[in-house]
Coordinates of N, CA and C in Angstrom, one line a residue:
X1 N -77.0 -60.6 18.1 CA -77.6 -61.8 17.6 C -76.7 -62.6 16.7
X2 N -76.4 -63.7 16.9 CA -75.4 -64.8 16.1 C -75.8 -65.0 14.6
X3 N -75.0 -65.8 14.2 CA -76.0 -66.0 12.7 C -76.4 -67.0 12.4
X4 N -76.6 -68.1 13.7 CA -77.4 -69.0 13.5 C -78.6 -68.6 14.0
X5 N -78.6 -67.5 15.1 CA -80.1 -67.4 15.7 C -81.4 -66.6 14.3
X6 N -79.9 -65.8 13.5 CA -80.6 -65.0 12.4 C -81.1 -66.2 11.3
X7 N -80.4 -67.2 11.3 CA -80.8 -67.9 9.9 C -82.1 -68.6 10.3
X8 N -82.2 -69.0 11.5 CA -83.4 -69.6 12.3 C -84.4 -69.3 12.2
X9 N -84.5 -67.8 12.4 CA -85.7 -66.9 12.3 C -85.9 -66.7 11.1
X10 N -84.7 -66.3 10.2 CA -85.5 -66.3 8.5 C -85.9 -67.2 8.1
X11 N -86.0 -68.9 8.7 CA -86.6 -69.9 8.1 C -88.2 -70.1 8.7
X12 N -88.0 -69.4 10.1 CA -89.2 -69.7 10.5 C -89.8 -68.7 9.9
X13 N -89.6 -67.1 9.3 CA -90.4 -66.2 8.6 C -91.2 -67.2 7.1
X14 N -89.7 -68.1 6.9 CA -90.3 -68.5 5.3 C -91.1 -69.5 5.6
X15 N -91.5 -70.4 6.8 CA -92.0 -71.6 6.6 C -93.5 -70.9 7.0
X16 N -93.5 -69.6 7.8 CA -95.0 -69.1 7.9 C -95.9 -68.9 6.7
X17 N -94.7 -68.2 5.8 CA -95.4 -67.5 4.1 C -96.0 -68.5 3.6
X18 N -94.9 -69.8 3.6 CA -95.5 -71.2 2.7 C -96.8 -71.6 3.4
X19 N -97.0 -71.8 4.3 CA -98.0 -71.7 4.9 C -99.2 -71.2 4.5
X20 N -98.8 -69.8 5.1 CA -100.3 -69.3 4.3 C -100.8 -69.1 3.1
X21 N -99.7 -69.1 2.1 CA -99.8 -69.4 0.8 C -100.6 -70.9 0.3
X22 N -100.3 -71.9 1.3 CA -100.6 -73.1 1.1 C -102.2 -73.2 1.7
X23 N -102.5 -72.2 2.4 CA -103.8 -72.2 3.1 C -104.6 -71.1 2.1
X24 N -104.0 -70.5 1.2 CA -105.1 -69.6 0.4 C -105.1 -70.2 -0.9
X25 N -103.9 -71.2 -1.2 CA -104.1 -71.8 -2.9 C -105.6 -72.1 -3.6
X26 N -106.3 -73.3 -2.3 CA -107.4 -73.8 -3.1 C -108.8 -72.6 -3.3
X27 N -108.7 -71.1 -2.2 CA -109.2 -70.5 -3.0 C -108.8 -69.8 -4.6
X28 N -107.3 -69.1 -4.3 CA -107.2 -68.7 -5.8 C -107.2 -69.5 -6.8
X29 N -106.9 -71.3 -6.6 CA -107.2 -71.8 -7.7 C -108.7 -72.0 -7.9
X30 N -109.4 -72.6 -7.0 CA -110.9 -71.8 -7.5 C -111.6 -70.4 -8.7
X31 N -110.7 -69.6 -8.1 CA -111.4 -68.3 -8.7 C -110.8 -68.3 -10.0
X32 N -109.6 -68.5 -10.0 CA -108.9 -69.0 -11.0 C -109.2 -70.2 -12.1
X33 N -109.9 -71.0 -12.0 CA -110.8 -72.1 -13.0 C -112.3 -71.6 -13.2
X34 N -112.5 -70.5 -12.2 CA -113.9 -70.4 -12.8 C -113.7 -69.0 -13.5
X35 N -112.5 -68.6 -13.5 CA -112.6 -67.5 -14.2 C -113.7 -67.7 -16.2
X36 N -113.0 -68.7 -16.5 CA -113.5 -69.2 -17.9 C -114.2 -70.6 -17.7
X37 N -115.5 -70.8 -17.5 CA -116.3 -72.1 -16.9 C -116.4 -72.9 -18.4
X38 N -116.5 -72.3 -19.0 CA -116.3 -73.5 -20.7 C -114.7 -74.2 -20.4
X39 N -113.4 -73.8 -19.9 CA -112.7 -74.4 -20.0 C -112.4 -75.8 -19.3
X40 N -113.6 -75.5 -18.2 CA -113.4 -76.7 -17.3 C -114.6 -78.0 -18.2
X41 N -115.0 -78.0 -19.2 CA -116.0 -78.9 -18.9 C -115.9 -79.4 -20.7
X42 N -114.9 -80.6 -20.4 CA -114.6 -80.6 -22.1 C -115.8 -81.9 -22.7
X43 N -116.0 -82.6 -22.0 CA -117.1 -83.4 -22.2 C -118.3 -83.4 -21.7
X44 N -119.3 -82.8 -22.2 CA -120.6 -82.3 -22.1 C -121.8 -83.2 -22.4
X45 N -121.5 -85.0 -23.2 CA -122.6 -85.5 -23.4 C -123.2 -85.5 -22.5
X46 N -123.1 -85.8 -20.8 CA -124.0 -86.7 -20.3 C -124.5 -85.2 -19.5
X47 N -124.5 -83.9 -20.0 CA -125.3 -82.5 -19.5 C -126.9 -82.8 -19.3
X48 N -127.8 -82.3 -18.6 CA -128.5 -82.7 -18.1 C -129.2 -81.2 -19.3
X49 N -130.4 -81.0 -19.9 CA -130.5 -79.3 -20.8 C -132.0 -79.0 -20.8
X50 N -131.8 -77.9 -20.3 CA -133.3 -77.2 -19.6 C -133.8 -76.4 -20.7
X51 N -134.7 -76.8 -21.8 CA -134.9 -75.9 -22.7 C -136.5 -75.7 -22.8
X52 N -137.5 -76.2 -21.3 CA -138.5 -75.3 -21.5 C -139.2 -74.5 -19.9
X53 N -139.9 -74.0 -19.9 CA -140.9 -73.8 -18.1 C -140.7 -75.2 -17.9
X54 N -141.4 -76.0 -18.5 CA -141.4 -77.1 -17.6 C -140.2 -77.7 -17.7
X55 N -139.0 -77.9 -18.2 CA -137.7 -78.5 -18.0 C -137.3 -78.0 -16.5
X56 N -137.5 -77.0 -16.6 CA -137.2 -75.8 -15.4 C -138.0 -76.6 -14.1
X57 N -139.2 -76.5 -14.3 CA -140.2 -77.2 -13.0 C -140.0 -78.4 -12.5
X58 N -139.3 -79.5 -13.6 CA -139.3 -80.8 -13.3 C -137.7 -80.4 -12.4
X59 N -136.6 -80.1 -12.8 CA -135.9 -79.5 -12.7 C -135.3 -78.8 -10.6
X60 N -136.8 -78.1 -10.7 CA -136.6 -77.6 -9.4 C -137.7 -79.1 -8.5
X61 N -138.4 -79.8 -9.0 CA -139.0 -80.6 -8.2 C -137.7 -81.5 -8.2
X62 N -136.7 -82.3 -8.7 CA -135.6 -83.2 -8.2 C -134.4 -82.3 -7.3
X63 N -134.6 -81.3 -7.2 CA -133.7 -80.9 -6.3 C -133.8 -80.7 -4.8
X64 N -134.5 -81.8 -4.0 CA -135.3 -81.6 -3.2 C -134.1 -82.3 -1.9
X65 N -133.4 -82.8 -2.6 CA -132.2 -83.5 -1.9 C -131.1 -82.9 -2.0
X66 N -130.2 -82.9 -1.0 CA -128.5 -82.4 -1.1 C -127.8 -82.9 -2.5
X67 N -128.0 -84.0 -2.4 CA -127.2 -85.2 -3.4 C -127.9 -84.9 -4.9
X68 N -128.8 -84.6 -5.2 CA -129.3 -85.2 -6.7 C -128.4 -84.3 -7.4
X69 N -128.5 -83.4 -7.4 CA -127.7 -82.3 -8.4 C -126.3 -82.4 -8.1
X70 N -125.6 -82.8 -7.1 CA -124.4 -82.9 -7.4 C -123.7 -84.2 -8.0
X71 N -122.5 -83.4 -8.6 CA -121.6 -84.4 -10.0 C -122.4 -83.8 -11.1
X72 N -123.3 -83.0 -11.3 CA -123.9 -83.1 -12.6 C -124.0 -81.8 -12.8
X73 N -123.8 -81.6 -14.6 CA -123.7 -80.5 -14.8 C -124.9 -79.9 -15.6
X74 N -125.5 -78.9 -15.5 CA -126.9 -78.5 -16.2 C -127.0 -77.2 -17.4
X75 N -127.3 -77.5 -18.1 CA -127.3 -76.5 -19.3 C -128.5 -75.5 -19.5
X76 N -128.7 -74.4 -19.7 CA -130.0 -73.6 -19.8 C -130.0 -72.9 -21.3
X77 N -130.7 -73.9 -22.4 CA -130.8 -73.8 -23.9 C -131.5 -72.3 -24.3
X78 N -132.4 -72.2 -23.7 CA -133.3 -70.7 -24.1 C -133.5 -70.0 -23.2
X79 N -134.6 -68.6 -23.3 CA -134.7 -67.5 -22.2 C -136.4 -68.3 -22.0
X80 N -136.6 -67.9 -20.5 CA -137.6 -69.0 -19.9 C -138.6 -67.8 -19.6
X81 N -139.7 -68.3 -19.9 CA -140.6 -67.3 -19.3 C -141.9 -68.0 -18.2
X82 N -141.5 -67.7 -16.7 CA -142.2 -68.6 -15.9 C -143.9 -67.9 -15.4
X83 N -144.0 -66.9 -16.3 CA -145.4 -66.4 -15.6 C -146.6 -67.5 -16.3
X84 N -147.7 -67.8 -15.7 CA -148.7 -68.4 -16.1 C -148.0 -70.2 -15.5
X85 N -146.9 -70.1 -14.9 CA -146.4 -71.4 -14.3 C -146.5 -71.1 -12.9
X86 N -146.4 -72.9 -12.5 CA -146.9 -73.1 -11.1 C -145.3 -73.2 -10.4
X87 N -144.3 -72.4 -10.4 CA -142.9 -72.4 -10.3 C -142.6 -72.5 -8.6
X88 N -142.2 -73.0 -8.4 CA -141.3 -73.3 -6.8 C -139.7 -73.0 -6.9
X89 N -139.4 -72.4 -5.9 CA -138.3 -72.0 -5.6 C -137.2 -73.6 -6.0
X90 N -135.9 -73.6 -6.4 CA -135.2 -74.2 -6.3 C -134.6 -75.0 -5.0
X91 N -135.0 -76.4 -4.5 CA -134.8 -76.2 -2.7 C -132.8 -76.0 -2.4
X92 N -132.4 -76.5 -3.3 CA -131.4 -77.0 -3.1 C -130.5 -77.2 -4.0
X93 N -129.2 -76.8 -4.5 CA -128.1 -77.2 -6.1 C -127.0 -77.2 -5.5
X94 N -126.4 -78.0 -5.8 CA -124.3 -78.7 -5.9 C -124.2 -78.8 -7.2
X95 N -124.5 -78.6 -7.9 CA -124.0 -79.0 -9.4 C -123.2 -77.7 -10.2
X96 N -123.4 -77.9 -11.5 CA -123.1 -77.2 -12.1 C -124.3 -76.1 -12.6
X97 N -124.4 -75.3 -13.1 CA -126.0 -74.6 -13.7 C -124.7 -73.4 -15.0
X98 N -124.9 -73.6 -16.1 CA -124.5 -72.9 -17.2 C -125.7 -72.3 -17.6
X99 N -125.7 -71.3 -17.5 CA -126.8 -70.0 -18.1 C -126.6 -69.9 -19.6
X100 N -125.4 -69.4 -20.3 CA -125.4 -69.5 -21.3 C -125.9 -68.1 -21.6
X101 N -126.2 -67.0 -21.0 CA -126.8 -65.8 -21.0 C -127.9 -65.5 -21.4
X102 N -128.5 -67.0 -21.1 CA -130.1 -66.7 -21.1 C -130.7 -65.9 -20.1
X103 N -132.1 -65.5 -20.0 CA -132.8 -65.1 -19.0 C -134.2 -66.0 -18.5
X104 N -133.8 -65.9 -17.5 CA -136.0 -66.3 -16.6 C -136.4 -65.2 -16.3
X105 N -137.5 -64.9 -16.7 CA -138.3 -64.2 -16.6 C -139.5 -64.3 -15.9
X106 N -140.0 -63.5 -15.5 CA -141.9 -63.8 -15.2 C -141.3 -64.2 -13.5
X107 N -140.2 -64.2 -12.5 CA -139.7 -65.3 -11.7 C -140.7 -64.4 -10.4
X108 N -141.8 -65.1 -9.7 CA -142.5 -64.2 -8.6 C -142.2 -64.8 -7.6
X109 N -141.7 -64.4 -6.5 CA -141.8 -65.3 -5.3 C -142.7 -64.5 -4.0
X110 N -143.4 -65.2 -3.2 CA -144.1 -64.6 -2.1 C -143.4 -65.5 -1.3
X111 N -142.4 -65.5 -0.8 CA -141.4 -66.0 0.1 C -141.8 -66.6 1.6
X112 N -142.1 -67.5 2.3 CA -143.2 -68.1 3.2 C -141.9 -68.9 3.9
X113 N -140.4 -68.5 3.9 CA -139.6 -69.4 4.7 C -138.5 -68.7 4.7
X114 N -137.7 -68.9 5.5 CA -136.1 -68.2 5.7 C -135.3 -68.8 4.1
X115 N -134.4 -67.8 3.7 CA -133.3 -67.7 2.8 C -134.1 -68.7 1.5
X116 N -134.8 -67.4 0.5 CA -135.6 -67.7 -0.6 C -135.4 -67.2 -2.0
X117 N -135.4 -67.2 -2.9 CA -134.7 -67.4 -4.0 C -135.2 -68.1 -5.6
X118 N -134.6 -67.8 -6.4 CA -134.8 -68.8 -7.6 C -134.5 -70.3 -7.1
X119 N -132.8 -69.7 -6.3 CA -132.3 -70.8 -5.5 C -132.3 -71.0 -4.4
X120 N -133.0 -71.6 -3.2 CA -132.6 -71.4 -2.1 C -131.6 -71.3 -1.1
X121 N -130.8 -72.5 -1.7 CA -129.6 -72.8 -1.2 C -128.6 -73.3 -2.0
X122 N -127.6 -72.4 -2.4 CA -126.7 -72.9 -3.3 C -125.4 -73.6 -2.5
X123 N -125.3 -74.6 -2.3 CA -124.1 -75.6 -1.9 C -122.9 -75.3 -1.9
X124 N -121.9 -75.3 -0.9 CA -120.2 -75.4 -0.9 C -119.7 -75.4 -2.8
X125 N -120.3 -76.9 -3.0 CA -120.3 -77.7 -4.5 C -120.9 -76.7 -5.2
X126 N -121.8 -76.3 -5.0 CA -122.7 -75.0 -6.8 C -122.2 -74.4 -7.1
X127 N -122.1 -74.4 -8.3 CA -122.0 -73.4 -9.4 C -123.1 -73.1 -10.0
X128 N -122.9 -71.7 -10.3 CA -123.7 -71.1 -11.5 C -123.4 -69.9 -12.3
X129 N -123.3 -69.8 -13.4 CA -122.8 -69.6 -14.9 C -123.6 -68.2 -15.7
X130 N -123.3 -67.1 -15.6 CA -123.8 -66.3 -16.6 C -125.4 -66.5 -16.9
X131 N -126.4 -66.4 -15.6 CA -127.6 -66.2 -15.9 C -127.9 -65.7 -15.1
X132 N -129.5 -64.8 -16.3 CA -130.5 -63.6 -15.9 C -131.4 -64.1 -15.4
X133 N -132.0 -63.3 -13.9 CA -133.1 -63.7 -13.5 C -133.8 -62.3 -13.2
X134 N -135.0 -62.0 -13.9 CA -135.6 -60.9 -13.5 C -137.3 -61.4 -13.3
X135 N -137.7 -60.3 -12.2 CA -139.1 -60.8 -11.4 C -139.1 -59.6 -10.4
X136 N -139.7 -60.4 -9.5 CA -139.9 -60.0 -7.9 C -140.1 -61.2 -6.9
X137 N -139.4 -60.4 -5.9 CA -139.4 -61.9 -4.5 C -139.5 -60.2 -3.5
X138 N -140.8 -61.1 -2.4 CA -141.1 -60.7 -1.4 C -141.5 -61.6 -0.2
X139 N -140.8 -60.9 1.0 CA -141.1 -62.1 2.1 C -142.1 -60.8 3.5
X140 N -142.4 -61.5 4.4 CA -142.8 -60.7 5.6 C -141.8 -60.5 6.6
X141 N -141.8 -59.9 7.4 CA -141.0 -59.4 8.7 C -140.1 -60.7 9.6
X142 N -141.2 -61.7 9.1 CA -140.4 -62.8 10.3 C -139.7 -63.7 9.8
X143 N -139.5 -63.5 8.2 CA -138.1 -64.3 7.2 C -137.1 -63.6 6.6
X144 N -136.0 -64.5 7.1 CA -134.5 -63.7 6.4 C -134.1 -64.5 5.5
X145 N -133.2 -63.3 4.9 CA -132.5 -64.5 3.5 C -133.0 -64.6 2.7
X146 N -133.2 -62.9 2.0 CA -134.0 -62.9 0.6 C -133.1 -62.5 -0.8
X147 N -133.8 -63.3 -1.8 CA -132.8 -62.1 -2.8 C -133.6 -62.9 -4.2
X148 N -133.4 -62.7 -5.4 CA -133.9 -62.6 -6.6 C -133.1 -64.3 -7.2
X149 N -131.7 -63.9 -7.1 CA -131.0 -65.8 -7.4 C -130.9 -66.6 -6.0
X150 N -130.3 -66.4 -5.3 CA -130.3 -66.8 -4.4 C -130.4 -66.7 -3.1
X151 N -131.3 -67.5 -1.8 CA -131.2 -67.2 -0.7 C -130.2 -67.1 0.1
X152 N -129.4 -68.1 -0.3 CA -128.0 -68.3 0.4 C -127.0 -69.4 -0.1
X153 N -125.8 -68.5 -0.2 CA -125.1 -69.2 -1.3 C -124.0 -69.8 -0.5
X154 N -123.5 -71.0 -0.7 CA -122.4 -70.9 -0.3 C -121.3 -71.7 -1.1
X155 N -121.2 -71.2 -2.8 CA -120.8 -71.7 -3.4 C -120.4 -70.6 -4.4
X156 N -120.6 -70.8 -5.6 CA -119.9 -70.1 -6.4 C -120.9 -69.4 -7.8
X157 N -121.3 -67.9 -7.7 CA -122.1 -67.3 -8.6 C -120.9 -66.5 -9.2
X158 N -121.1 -66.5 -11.0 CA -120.1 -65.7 -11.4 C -120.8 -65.6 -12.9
X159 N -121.0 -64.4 -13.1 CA -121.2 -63.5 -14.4 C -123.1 -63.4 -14.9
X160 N -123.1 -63.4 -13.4 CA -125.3 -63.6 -13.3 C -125.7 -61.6 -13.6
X161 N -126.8 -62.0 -13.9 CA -127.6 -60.4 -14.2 C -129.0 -61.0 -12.9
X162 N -129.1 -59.7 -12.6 CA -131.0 -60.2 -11.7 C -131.0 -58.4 -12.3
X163 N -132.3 -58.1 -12.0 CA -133.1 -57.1 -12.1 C -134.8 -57.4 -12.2
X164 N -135.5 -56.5 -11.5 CA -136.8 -56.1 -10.6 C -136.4 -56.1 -9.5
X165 N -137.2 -56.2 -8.5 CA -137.3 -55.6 -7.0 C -137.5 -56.9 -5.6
X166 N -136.8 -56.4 -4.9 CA -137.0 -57.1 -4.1 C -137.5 -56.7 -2.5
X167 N -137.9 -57.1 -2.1 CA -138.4 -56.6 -0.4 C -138.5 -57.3 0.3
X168 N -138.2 -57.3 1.9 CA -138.3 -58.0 2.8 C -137.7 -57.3 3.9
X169 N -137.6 -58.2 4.6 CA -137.2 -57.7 6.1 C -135.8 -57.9 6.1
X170 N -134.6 -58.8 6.7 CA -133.4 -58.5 7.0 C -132.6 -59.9 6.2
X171 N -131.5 -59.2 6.2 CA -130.6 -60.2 4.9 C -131.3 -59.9 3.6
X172 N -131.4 -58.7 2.7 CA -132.2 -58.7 1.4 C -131.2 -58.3 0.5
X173 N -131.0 -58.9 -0.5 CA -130.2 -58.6 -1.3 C -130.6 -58.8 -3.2
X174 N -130.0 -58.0 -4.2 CA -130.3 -58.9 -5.5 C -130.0 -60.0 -5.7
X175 N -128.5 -60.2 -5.5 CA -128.1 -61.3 -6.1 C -127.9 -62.9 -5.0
X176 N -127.8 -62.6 -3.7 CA -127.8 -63.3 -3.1 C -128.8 -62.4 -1.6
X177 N -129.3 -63.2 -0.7 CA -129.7 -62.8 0.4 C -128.5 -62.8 2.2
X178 N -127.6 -64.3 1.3 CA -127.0 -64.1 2.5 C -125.7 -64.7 1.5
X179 N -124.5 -64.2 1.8 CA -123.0 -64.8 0.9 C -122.5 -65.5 1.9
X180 N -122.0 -66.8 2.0 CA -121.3 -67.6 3.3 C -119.8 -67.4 2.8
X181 N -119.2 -67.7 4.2 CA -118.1 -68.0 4.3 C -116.9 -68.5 3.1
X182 N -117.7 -69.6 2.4 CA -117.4 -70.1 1.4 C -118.0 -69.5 0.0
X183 N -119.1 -68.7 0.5 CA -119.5 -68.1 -0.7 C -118.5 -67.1 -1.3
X184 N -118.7 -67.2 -2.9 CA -117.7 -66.6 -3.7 C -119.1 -65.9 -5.2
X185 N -119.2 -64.6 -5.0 CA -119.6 -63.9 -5.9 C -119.1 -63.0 -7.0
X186 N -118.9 -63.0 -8.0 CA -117.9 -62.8 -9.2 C -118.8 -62.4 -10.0
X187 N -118.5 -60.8 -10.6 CA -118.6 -60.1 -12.3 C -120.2 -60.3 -12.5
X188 N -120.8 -59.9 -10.9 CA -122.3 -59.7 -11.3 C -122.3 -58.8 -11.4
X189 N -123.8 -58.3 -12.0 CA -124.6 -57.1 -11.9 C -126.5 -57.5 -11.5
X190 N -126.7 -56.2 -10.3 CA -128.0 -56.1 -10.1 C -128.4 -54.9 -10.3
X191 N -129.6 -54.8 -10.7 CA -130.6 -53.8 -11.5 C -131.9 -53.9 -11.0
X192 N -132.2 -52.1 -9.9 CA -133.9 -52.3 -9.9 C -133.8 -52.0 -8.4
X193 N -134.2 -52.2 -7.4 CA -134.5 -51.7 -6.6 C -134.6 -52.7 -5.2
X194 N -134.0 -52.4 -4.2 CA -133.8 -53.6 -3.0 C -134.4 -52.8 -1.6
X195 N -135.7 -53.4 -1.3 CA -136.0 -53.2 0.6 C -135.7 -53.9 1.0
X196 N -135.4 -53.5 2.4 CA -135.3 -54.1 3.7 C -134.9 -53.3 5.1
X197 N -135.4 -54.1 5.7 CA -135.2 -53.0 7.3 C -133.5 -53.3 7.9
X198 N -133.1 -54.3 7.4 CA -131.8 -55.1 8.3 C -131.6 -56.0 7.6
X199 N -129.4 -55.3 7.0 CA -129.0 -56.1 6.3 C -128.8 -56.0 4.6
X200 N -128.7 -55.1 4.4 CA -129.8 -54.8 2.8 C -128.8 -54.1 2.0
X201 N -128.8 -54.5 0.4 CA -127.2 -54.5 -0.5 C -128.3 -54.8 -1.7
X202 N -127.9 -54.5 -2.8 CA -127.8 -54.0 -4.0 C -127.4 -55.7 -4.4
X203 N -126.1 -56.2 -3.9 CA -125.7 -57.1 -4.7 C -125.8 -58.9 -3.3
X204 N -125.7 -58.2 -2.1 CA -126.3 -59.3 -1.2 C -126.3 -58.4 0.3
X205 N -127.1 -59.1 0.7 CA -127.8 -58.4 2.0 C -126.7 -58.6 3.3
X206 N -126.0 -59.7 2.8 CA -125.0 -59.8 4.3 C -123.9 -60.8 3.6
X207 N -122.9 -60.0 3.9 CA -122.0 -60.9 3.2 C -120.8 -61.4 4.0
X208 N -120.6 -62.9 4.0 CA -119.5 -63.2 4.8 C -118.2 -63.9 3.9
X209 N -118.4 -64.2 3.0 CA -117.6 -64.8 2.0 C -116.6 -63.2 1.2
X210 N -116.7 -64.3 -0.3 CA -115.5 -63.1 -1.2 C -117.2 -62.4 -2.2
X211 N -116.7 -61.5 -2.5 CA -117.5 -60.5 -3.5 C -116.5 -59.9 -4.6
X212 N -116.4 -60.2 -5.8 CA -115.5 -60.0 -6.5 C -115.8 -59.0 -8.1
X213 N -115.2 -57.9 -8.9 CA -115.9 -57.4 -9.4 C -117.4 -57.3 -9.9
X214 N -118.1 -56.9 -9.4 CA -119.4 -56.8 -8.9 C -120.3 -55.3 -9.2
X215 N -121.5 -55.1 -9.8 CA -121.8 -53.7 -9.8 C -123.2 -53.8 -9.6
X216 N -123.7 -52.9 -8.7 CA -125.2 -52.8 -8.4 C -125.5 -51.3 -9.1
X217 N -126.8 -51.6 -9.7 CA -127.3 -50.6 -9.8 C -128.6 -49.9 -9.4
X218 N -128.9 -51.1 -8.3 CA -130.0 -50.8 -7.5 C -130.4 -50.0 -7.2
X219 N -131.5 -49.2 -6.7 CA -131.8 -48.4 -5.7 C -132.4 -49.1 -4.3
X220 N -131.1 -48.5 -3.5 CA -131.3 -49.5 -1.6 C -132.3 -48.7 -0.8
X221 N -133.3 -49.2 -0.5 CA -134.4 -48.3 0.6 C -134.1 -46.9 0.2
X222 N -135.0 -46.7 -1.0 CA -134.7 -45.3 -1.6 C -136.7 -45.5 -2.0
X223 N -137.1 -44.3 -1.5 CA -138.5 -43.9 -2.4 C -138.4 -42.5 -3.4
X224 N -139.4 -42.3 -4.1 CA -139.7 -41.2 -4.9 C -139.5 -39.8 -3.9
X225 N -140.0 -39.8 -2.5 CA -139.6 -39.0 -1.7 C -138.5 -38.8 -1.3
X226 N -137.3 -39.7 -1.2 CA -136.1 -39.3 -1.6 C -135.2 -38.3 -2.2
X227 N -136.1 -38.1 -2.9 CA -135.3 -37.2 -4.3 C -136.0 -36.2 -4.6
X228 N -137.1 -35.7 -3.5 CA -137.7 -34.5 -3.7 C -137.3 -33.6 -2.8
X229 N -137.2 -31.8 -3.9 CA -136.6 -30.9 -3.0 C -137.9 -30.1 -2.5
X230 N -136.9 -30.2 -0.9 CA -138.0 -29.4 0.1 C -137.5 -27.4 -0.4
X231 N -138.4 -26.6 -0.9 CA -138.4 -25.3 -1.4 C -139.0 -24.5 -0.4
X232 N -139.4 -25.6 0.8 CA -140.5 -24.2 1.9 C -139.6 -23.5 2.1
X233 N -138.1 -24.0 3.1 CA -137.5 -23.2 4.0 C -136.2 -21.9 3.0
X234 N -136.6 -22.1 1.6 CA -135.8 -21.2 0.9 C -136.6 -19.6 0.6
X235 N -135.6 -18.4 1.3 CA -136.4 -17.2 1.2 C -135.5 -16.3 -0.2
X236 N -136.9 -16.7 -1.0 CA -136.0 -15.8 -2.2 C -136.2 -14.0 -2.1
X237 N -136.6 -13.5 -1.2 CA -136.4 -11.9 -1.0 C -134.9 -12.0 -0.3
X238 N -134.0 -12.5 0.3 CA -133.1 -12.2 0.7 C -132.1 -11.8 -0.3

């Protein structure tokens, strides 16, 4: 082989690398600006700030469109307590959502539609920031795409807590029900207990996207009978 045929090929090796390097930058710059989400957001007057149940309610009733929440960033002032509220799933977020390491609490869902949630559908565009959601969400056999934050994400969750229980049929997860493609899950933790017949995770039920330091502490389709020792078939005269 000559040494022009060799220099040839080592440019075509380098012009591949640049390539794929150039085809994975905008995720590691992604993961990489959300690593610290206070650093991206130096001007905060025009924050949108959720400091009661009903901030929260008015809140999930304007999100009823693709567009409203995106461009805008949302702040969560206190720990929310939704029981004795008439609370609706979130339909839809592109924005920003800063938890601030608050919690919602009291969060119930009886789940009556595919991929259900605090959030249902978190957007390419969503973010959401270091917040606790603890409850229960349950759906029937003939809906998928369950989970405690979100039904299906296809955006960006990073440093959320969920804990209580969740159940349903297939895609069930804590922290997400279904992770997309573009979904990116980061430095969660889930706590408490996850059913499902098909599809079913601790931290999301089906994941197509990135999952990134992450810890469940669930129990996955586990009962009390689980963990009980069978003593018939032991013969202690031997």
């Amino acid at each position: 082989m000559n040494n022009r045929l060799i220099h040839f090929k080592k440019k075509q090796t380098a012009a591949a690398i640049l390539a794929l390097l150039l085809c994975a930058l905008p995720c590691l710059t992604r993961l990489n600006a959300y690593a610290s989400p206070e650093a991206s957001f130096v001007d905060t007057e025009n924050a949108i700030h959720i400091s009661t149940a009903q901030d929260l309610l008015t809140f999930a009733a304007n999100c009823t469109t693709d567009t409203w929440s995106q461009d805008k960033l949302f702040i969560l002032d206190n720990d929310l307590d939704l029981r004795g509220t008439d609370f609706s799933p979130i339909p839809t977020f592109g924005g920003i959502f800063l938890g601030q390491g608050h919690t919602i609490s009291g969060f119930t869902l009886d789940a009556g539609s595919n991929f259900a949630g605090l959030f249902r559908y978190v957007q390419e565009s969503g973010e959401i920031y270091q917040l606790s959601v603890s409850g229960r969400a349950v759906s029937d056999e003939d809906h998928s795409g369950l989970a405690l934050l979100a039904g299906c994400n296809y955006g960006l969750i990073s440093g959320c807590h969920v804990s209580g229980s969740v159940s349903g049929s297939s895609q069930v997860g804590g922290i997400a029900g279904v992770n997309e493609v573009s979904g990116i899950i980061s430095d969660c933790i889930s706590e408490g207990t996850v059913y499902g017949s098909h599809l079913t995770g601790g931290i999301t039920g089906s994941n197509k996207g990135s999952i990134k330091n992450c810890t469940s502490h669930c129990s996955v389709n586990t009962t009390p009978s689980d963990n009980s020792i069978d003593l018939t078939s032991i013969n202690l005269d031997a």
